[in-house]
Amino acid sequence: MPILACGIGDRILRFSISGDKKITVGSLPENSICLPFSGVSRHHFAVGMDQGCWCLEDLGSRNGTLVNEKKTARCPLKPGDVIQAGMMHLVFLDGRDEDIVEIPDSLDALKKTSDFPRTADKRGDGEIFFLPGLQFPEGTVLGRSPAMVDVYQLIQRAARSDSPVLFIGETGTGKEVFARTLHLSGKRAKGPFIPVNCAAIPRDLVEAELFGIEERVATDVGKRKGKFTLADGGTLFLDEVNAFPYDLQAKILRAVEGREIHPVGADKPVLSDFRIIAALNREPEDLLDSGKLRNDLYHRIATLEIRLPPLRKRDADIPCFTRAFLAETALQEGKPIGGLDRKVLQILQDYPYPGNVRELHSILRAMVIVANPGEILDLHHVPARLLASAVGNMPSVPLPAPNAGGKKDLHKLLADTAHAHITQALKTCGGNVTRTADYLGVSRKGLQKMMTRLGIKAGR
């Protein structure tokens, strides 16, 4: 994968070049690579494959395009060639494919990848699981870790039944996505799916929201159906059901058991045929012991429990999530992404993700927003908290044994610790001193001085 690299201040920007289409470089955002700097024309030059050779073509730029200090309208490129467009100097490099994770650059390409399926009933040499009839919501990205395959299999079996299901998982693990999957894959797929965020409903409105309300019960309040009635023929999903007041949980239990709904102010109940799916973001035992969840309601909604593992326990899923989320975000932002440095992918896999999949999605969106169009995402785009976490995860240096006098040499201990951390950081950053300095939060000059003093040499 060829790369165009240029320096801006103390940063090196890298842009990958795909072999299947021509890329354009210019000052307008609509270009594959946007360089809004002095002397760069709106559409300055293009690079593409022609008869097996990489070629540059000037696009009628105002100041012309120079290759190795010679003005050219069209010429072949070889690794090491220097391209000048206005004040910008770019180097054409023969990139190493194993260093860059490619990102699909169109909606069609994204949907053709196995990272972005709508169903899980695909066969082939690369098949990891086969779940016929399991239907996922549009845009669902499937993890392939053994823990997630177990989850899909449980959902597949639960879809054949109409019994209540309880999802248990931390915030951001995808409880609503999998509740929708269960609905779409079951007998009630043609009916409504009614999600309820139980923690978001004000206490004084809970009964009206859930069970409905009749005319003239309160001033300026008209008759409306509640969530239980709207779910007739379909599925009612109660997320964080423990957030409801303890006394209200008894009324929910009666509604679930009898399928009879009592709207506020009504003289007689309303019948509703629905399937109940609930979710908790804490362990049921903790909620039962603290009195935040009724024992009888828990046993009624937990006919089958499906536990969703946190992302930190299935880091093998992070690469496919990353490719799909970056491609999706690039499309939404209208900003092509040249790829992802594998060193960054390793940092993403090592981070613990307290916010789980939702947090990963947010991190990747932030990286796309701060990147230039067409740029390869590297350490400069990684949020500070991830870099800090990566530094904190570096291996510790054991204390040296006491010397003959029973004392420790503090200066040697500090030097050994600094040597170990800098060496590990250089390895993480591929031997690039500038990126390593940014990674460690020091200046490039300061890092070079420390490396000289400690006898550390840069390089892959």
XYZ file of C-alpha atoms in Angstrom:
460
model
C 0.000 0.000 0.000
C 1.787 3.198 -1.161
C 1.727 6.177 1.198
C 2.055 9.924 0.740
C 3.740 11.447 3.790
C 4.248 15.114 4.635
C 5.485 17.042 7.641
C 3.478 19.790 9.359
C 5.283 21.279 12.338
C 6.577 18.319 14.354
C 3.927 15.987 12.950
C 4.135 13.545 10.058
C 0.848 13.076 8.211
C 0.413 9.847 6.269
C -2.153 9.212 3.547
C -2.630 5.755 2.023
C -3.226 5.243 -1.685
C -5.628 2.515 -2.746
C -4.688 0.534 -5.825
C -8.193 0.308 -7.266
C -8.910 3.983 -7.836
C -7.287 7.349 -8.479
C -6.924 9.724 -5.533
C -6.962 13.501 -5.810
C -5.014 16.019 -3.725
C -6.055 19.645 -3.271
C -7.238 22.317 -0.874
C -10.958 21.465 -1.045
C -12.463 18.906 1.393
C -13.985 16.986 -1.524
C -10.526 15.687 -2.476
C -9.323 12.285 -1.340
C -6.527 14.159 0.477
C -7.283 17.685 1.649
C -4.295 20.038 2.112
C -5.693 23.529 2.789
C -2.330 25.313 2.687
C -0.784 28.203 0.800
C -0.136 27.513 -2.869
C -2.175 24.287 -3.014
C -4.865 24.567 -5.716
C -8.425 23.417 -5.185
C -7.669 20.317 -7.285
C -3.889 20.133 -7.500
C -2.794 16.658 -8.602
C -3.896 13.020 -8.735
C -2.133 9.715 -8.142
C -3.291 6.393 -9.562
C -2.250 3.115 -11.103
C -1.661 3.123 -14.872
C -0.521 -0.042 -16.690
C 1.004 -1.490 -13.555
C 2.851 1.686 -12.579
C 2.027 4.425 -10.082
C 1.660 7.752 -11.882
C 1.153 11.380 -10.902
C -0.969 13.747 -12.982
C -1.203 17.502 -12.495
C -4.839 18.666 -12.537
C -4.212 22.102 -14.000
C -2.953 23.580 -10.735
C -2.119 27.279 -10.626
C 1.494 26.827 -9.458
C 2.139 23.443 -11.034
C 3.313 20.203 -9.456
C 6.992 19.378 -8.950
C 8.450 15.891 -8.632
C 12.017 15.868 -7.355
C 12.153 19.652 -8.030
C 11.086 19.268 -11.686
C 7.749 20.604 -12.882
C 5.641 17.918 -14.506
C 2.228 17.396 -16.057
C 2.408 13.616 -15.766
C 5.135 11.209 -14.643
C 5.657 7.788 -13.047
C 6.396 7.614 -9.314
C 8.847 5.472 -7.407
C 9.444 5.163 -3.648
C 11.344 8.154 -2.292
C 10.093 10.671 -4.877
C 9.383 14.127 -3.411
C 6.222 15.856 -4.642
C 5.806 19.611 -4.157
C 2.408 21.331 -4.272
C 2.661 24.970 -3.215
C 4.388 25.047 0.169
C 3.708 21.367 0.827
C 6.308 18.656 0.259
C 5.098 15.061 0.173
C 7.135 11.872 -0.076
C 5.879 8.882 -2.059
C 6.610 5.784 0.059
C 6.182 2.076 -0.407
C 4.083 1.387 2.679
C 4.095 -1.958 4.443
C 0.650 -3.573 4.272
C 1.062 -5.188 7.674
C 1.475 -1.759 9.301
C -1.875 -0.374 8.133
C -5.407 -1.644 8.693
C -7.477 -0.807 5.616
C -10.897 0.815 6.098
C -13.733 0.348 3.548
C -14.413 3.669 1.816
C -18.007 3.266 0.599
C -21.330 1.999 1.914
C -21.352 -0.843 -0.627
C -17.809 -1.877 0.294
C -18.715 -1.700 3.965
C -21.733 -3.966 3.577
C -19.713 -6.463 1.546
C -17.293 -7.019 4.407
C -17.993 -9.803 6.877
C -17.648 -7.230 9.663
C -20.949 -5.580 8.792
C -23.537 -8.347 8.266
C -27.298 -8.076 8.682
C -27.704 -11.791 9.326
C -25.478 -14.485 10.731
C -26.434 -17.259 8.337
C -23.360 -17.097 6.090
C -21.400 -20.146 4.995
C -17.860 -20.313 3.684
C -14.270 -21.160 4.484
C -14.011 -18.245 6.907
C -17.208 -19.174 8.749
C -16.998 -19.073 12.525
C -20.621 -19.741 13.334
C -23.808 -20.648 11.520
C -27.101 -19.429 12.969
C -29.905 -19.853 10.447
C -32.863 -17.520 10.835
C -31.180 -15.109 13.252
C -31.964 -11.556 12.098
C -29.968 -8.577 13.363
C -31.016 -4.909 13.188
C -29.686 -2.916 10.239
C -26.049 -1.953 10.785
C -25.281 -4.444 13.549
C -21.598 -5.356 13.786
C -21.059 -8.924 14.928
C -18.264 -9.961 17.243
C -16.716 -13.365 16.565
C -15.278 -14.192 19.981
C -16.382 -17.508 21.577
C -18.254 -15.592 24.279
C -20.362 -13.764 21.678
C -21.006 -16.924 19.656
C -22.489 -18.389 22.856
C -24.732 -15.315 23.143
C -25.947 -15.660 19.535
C -26.746 -19.313 20.078
C -28.792 -18.521 23.192
C -30.710 -15.818 21.315
C -31.356 -18.248 18.473
C -32.871 -20.763 20.892
C -34.848 -18.116 22.782
C -36.317 -16.844 19.496
C -38.242 -20.101 19.088
C -40.044 -19.449 22.360
C -42.340 -16.698 23.617
C -41.095 -16.819 27.192
C -39.595 -13.822 29.023
C -35.865 -13.188 28.603
C -33.572 -11.145 30.845
C -30.377 -9.628 29.425
C -27.674 -8.879 32.004
C -24.719 -6.714 31.051
C -22.835 -3.522 31.775
C -23.819 -0.229 30.193
C -22.839 -0.135 26.532
C -22.730 -3.889 25.903
C -25.657 -3.755 23.454
C -28.625 -4.987 25.492
C -31.209 -3.184 23.342
C -29.536 -4.323 20.098
C -29.798 -7.949 21.162
C -33.334 -7.483 22.478
C -34.270 -6.214 18.990
C -32.428 -9.174 17.476
C -34.493 -11.548 19.598
C -37.680 -9.747 18.517
C -36.780 -9.760 14.802
C -35.841 -13.434 14.942
C -38.948 -14.610 16.791
C -42.620 -15.230 16.183
C -43.540 -11.584 16.754
C -41.158 -10.060 14.205
C -44.050 -8.413 12.308
C -45.378 -6.812 15.478
C -44.082 -3.658 17.215
C -40.915 -3.496 19.288
C -41.494 -1.034 22.150
C -38.354 -0.094 24.105
C -38.677 1.560 27.509
C -35.734 3.208 29.268
C -37.066 2.716 32.775
C -34.499 5.024 34.389
C -35.461 7.961 32.163
C -39.190 8.200 33.070
C -40.039 10.707 35.857
C -41.629 8.990 38.849
C -44.899 10.933 38.616
C -45.354 9.915 34.958
C -44.385 6.259 35.170
C -47.891 4.757 35.433
C -49.293 6.911 32.632
C -46.353 6.075 30.379
C -46.553 2.359 31.018
C -50.287 1.724 31.348
C -51.846 4.714 29.562
C -54.266 7.355 30.784
C -57.946 8.170 30.197
C -59.562 11.477 29.261
C -60.006 14.211 31.861
C -57.878 12.473 34.483
C -55.732 15.591 34.719
C -55.934 19.099 33.339
C -54.851 19.415 29.695
C -54.124 15.683 29.521
C -55.755 13.692 26.721
C -56.292 9.980 26.433
C -53.291 7.997 25.288
C -52.124 4.409 25.213
C -49.336 3.165 27.437
C -46.275 1.160 26.429
C -47.853 -2.140 27.497
C -50.804 -1.556 25.173
C -48.641 -0.299 22.287
C -46.683 -3.558 22.466
C -49.798 -5.625 21.670
C -48.817 -8.317 19.162
C -45.135 -7.535 19.585
C -42.404 -7.152 22.197
C -42.037 -4.863 25.221
C -38.424 -4.216 26.238
C -37.893 -2.882 29.770
C -34.310 -1.653 30.143
C -33.079 -1.196 33.739
C -36.396 -2.446 35.099
C -34.966 -2.133 38.622
C -35.141 1.671 38.253
C -38.921 1.558 38.835
C -40.193 2.218 42.376
C -40.606 -0.950 44.427
C -44.414 -0.609 44.714
C -44.785 -0.058 40.961
C -42.853 -3.250 40.261
C -45.800 -5.152 41.778
C -48.172 -3.601 39.203
C -45.730 -4.484 36.409
C -45.684 -8.064 37.682
C -49.494 -8.255 37.523
C -49.502 -6.842 33.988
C -46.871 -9.331 32.837
C -48.663 -12.294 34.413
C -52.239 -11.474 33.473
C -51.744 -9.439 30.269
C -54.354 -7.069 31.733
C -53.462 -3.383 31.671
C -55.170 -0.833 33.913
C -54.875 2.665 32.375
C -54.884 5.541 34.854
C -58.510 6.599 35.399
C -60.020 3.619 33.533
C -62.981 1.612 34.900
C -61.944 -1.675 33.333
C -58.687 -3.272 32.193
C -57.400 -3.494 28.625
C -56.019 -6.743 27.253
C -52.624 -6.767 25.531
C -50.708 -9.717 24.090
C -46.985 -9.002 24.270
C -43.667 -10.694 24.902
C -41.602 -9.256 27.744
C -37.828 -8.773 27.456
C -36.018 -7.014 30.295
C -32.467 -5.904 31.004
C -30.280 -5.172 34.027
C -26.871 -3.480 34.133
C -26.037 -4.926 37.554
C -26.016 -8.413 39.028
C -29.555 -9.512 40.033
C -28.296 -10.793 43.409
C -27.009 -7.318 44.328
C -30.300 -5.680 43.348
C -32.367 -8.266 45.239
C -30.240 -7.922 48.369
C -30.474 -4.124 48.295
C -34.245 -4.169 47.822
C -34.124 -2.447 44.428
C -35.647 -5.401 42.582
C -38.626 -7.461 43.729
C -37.893 -11.142 44.051
C -41.227 -12.174 42.477
C -40.770 -9.829 39.482
C -37.224 -11.063 38.929
C -38.287 -14.703 38.785
C -41.126 -13.819 36.405
C -38.965 -11.960 33.857
C -35.870 -14.178 34.115
C -37.167 -17.405 32.594
C -33.977 -17.310 30.499
C -30.964 -15.195 31.426
C -28.524 -14.088 28.711
C -25.345 -12.455 29.967
C -23.527 -10.039 27.651
C -19.758 -10.029 28.287
C -17.981 -6.665 28.634
C -15.718 -5.608 25.770
C -12.557 -5.967 27.896
C -13.251 -9.714 28.105
C -13.563 -10.121 24.335
C -10.830 -7.909 22.890
C -10.633 -10.240 19.877
C -13.818 -8.507 18.663
C -12.224 -5.045 18.674
C -10.578 -5.242 15.194
C -13.843 -5.981 13.382
C -15.707 -3.369 15.452
C -12.989 -0.828 14.683
C -13.044 -1.355 10.899
C -16.829 -1.212 10.734
C -17.237 1.786 13.083
C -14.510 3.782 11.306
C -16.043 3.071 7.904
C -19.509 3.997 9.174
C -18.295 7.219 10.824
C -16.242 8.229 7.773
C -19.372 7.904 5.652
C -21.458 9.923 8.114
C -18.822 12.654 8.392
C -18.183 12.693 4.626
C -14.484 12.228 5.333
C -12.487 9.338 3.804
C -10.011 7.605 6.115
C -6.738 6.291 4.691
C -6.398 3.486 7.209
C -5.436 2.765 10.806
C -1.921 2.247 12.146
C -1.690 -1.219 13.685
C 0.072 0.236 16.712
C -3.111 2.199 17.397
C -5.190 -0.950 16.946
C -3.070 -2.599 19.642
C -3.709 0.343 21.997
C -7.435 0.033 21.270
C -7.308 -3.661 22.120
C -5.442 -3.058 25.394
C -7.834 -0.380 26.733
C -10.352 -1.663 29.375
C -13.455 0.223 28.048
C -15.575 1.006 31.104
C -18.233 2.212 28.628
C -17.902 -0.950 26.489
C -18.887 -0.966 22.787
C -20.564 2.434 23.060
C -17.310 3.953 24.341
C -15.273 2.362 21.532
C -17.683 3.847 19.002
C -17.328 7.293 20.605
C -13.507 7.068 20.650
C -13.355 6.161 16.957
C -15.770 8.953 16.030
C -13.534 11.473 17.835
C -10.495 10.172 15.942
C -12.245 10.614 12.591
C -13.392 14.137 13.480
C -9.864 15.392 14.258
C -8.248 13.680 11.238
C -7.619 15.253 7.858
C -9.528 13.696 4.940
C -7.608 10.702 3.621
C -5.176 10.602 6.553
C -4.015 7.396 8.203
C -5.073 7.411 11.853
C -2.049 7.141 14.140
C -1.039 8.033 17.700
C -1.714 11.743 17.128
C -5.421 10.960 16.787
C -5.710 8.754 19.886
C -7.502 10.395 22.869
C -5.203 11.215 25.782
C -6.910 8.803 28.195
C -6.058 5.846 25.946
C -2.419 6.887 25.695
C -2.270 7.348 29.460
C -3.786 3.891 29.923
C -1.258 2.386 27.507
C 1.657 3.962 29.397
C 0.189 2.742 32.673
C 0.058 -0.811 31.304
C 3.769 -0.902 30.502
C 5.657 -3.638 32.364
C 7.115 -2.625 35.705
C 10.818 -2.834 36.432
C 11.709 -5.043 39.438
C 13.696 -3.470 42.238
C 17.397 -4.399 42.133
C 18.872 -6.505 44.911
C 20.540 -4.534 47.713
C 24.271 -3.954 47.254
C 26.867 -5.145 49.725
C 26.126 -2.226 52.038
C 22.428 -3.103 52.158
C 21.437 -0.025 50.126
C 19.695 0.465 46.790
C 21.120 2.696 44.070
C 18.207 5.102 43.419
C 19.861 6.690 40.378
C 20.328 3.292 38.722
C 16.776 2.300 39.589
C 15.380 5.469 37.943
C 17.605 4.979 34.902
C 16.515 1.324 34.520
C 12.858 2.288 34.859
C 13.159 5.086 32.284
C 15.066 2.767 29.931
C 12.350 0.094 30.131
C 9.468 2.528 29.569
C 11.140 4.373 26.683
C 12.157 1.115 25.009
C 8.609 -0.238 25.286
C 7.134 3.046 24.005
C 9.508 3.033 21.007
C 8.429 -0.516 20.228
C 4.764 0.483 20.449
C 5.369 3.463 18.135
C 7.361 1.501 15.562
C 10.633 3.238 16.398
C 9.319 6.693 15.458
C 10.832 9.198 17.913
C 8.296 11.969 17.233
C 5.319 9.695 17.896
C 7.047 8.176 20.922
C 7.579 11.634 22.427
C 3.896 12.439 21.888
C 2.987 9.041 23.355
C 5.021 9.719 26.515
C 3.967 13.367 26.793
C 7.463 14.870 26.408
C 9.123 17.014 23.741
C 10.992 15.332 20.905
C 14.237 17.065 21.879
C 13.827 16.059 25.524
C 13.223 12.438 24.567
C 16.306 12.418 22.325
C 18.434 13.704 25.209
C 17.146 10.960 27.503
C 17.729 8.309 24.835
C 21.321 9.498 24.335
C 21.976 9.484 28.068
C 20.487 5.982 28.470
C 22.120 4.563 25.343
C 18.819 3.859 23.571
C 18.743 3.778 19.771
C 15.584 4.364 17.736
C 14.499 2.028 14.945
C 12.080 -0.774 14.331
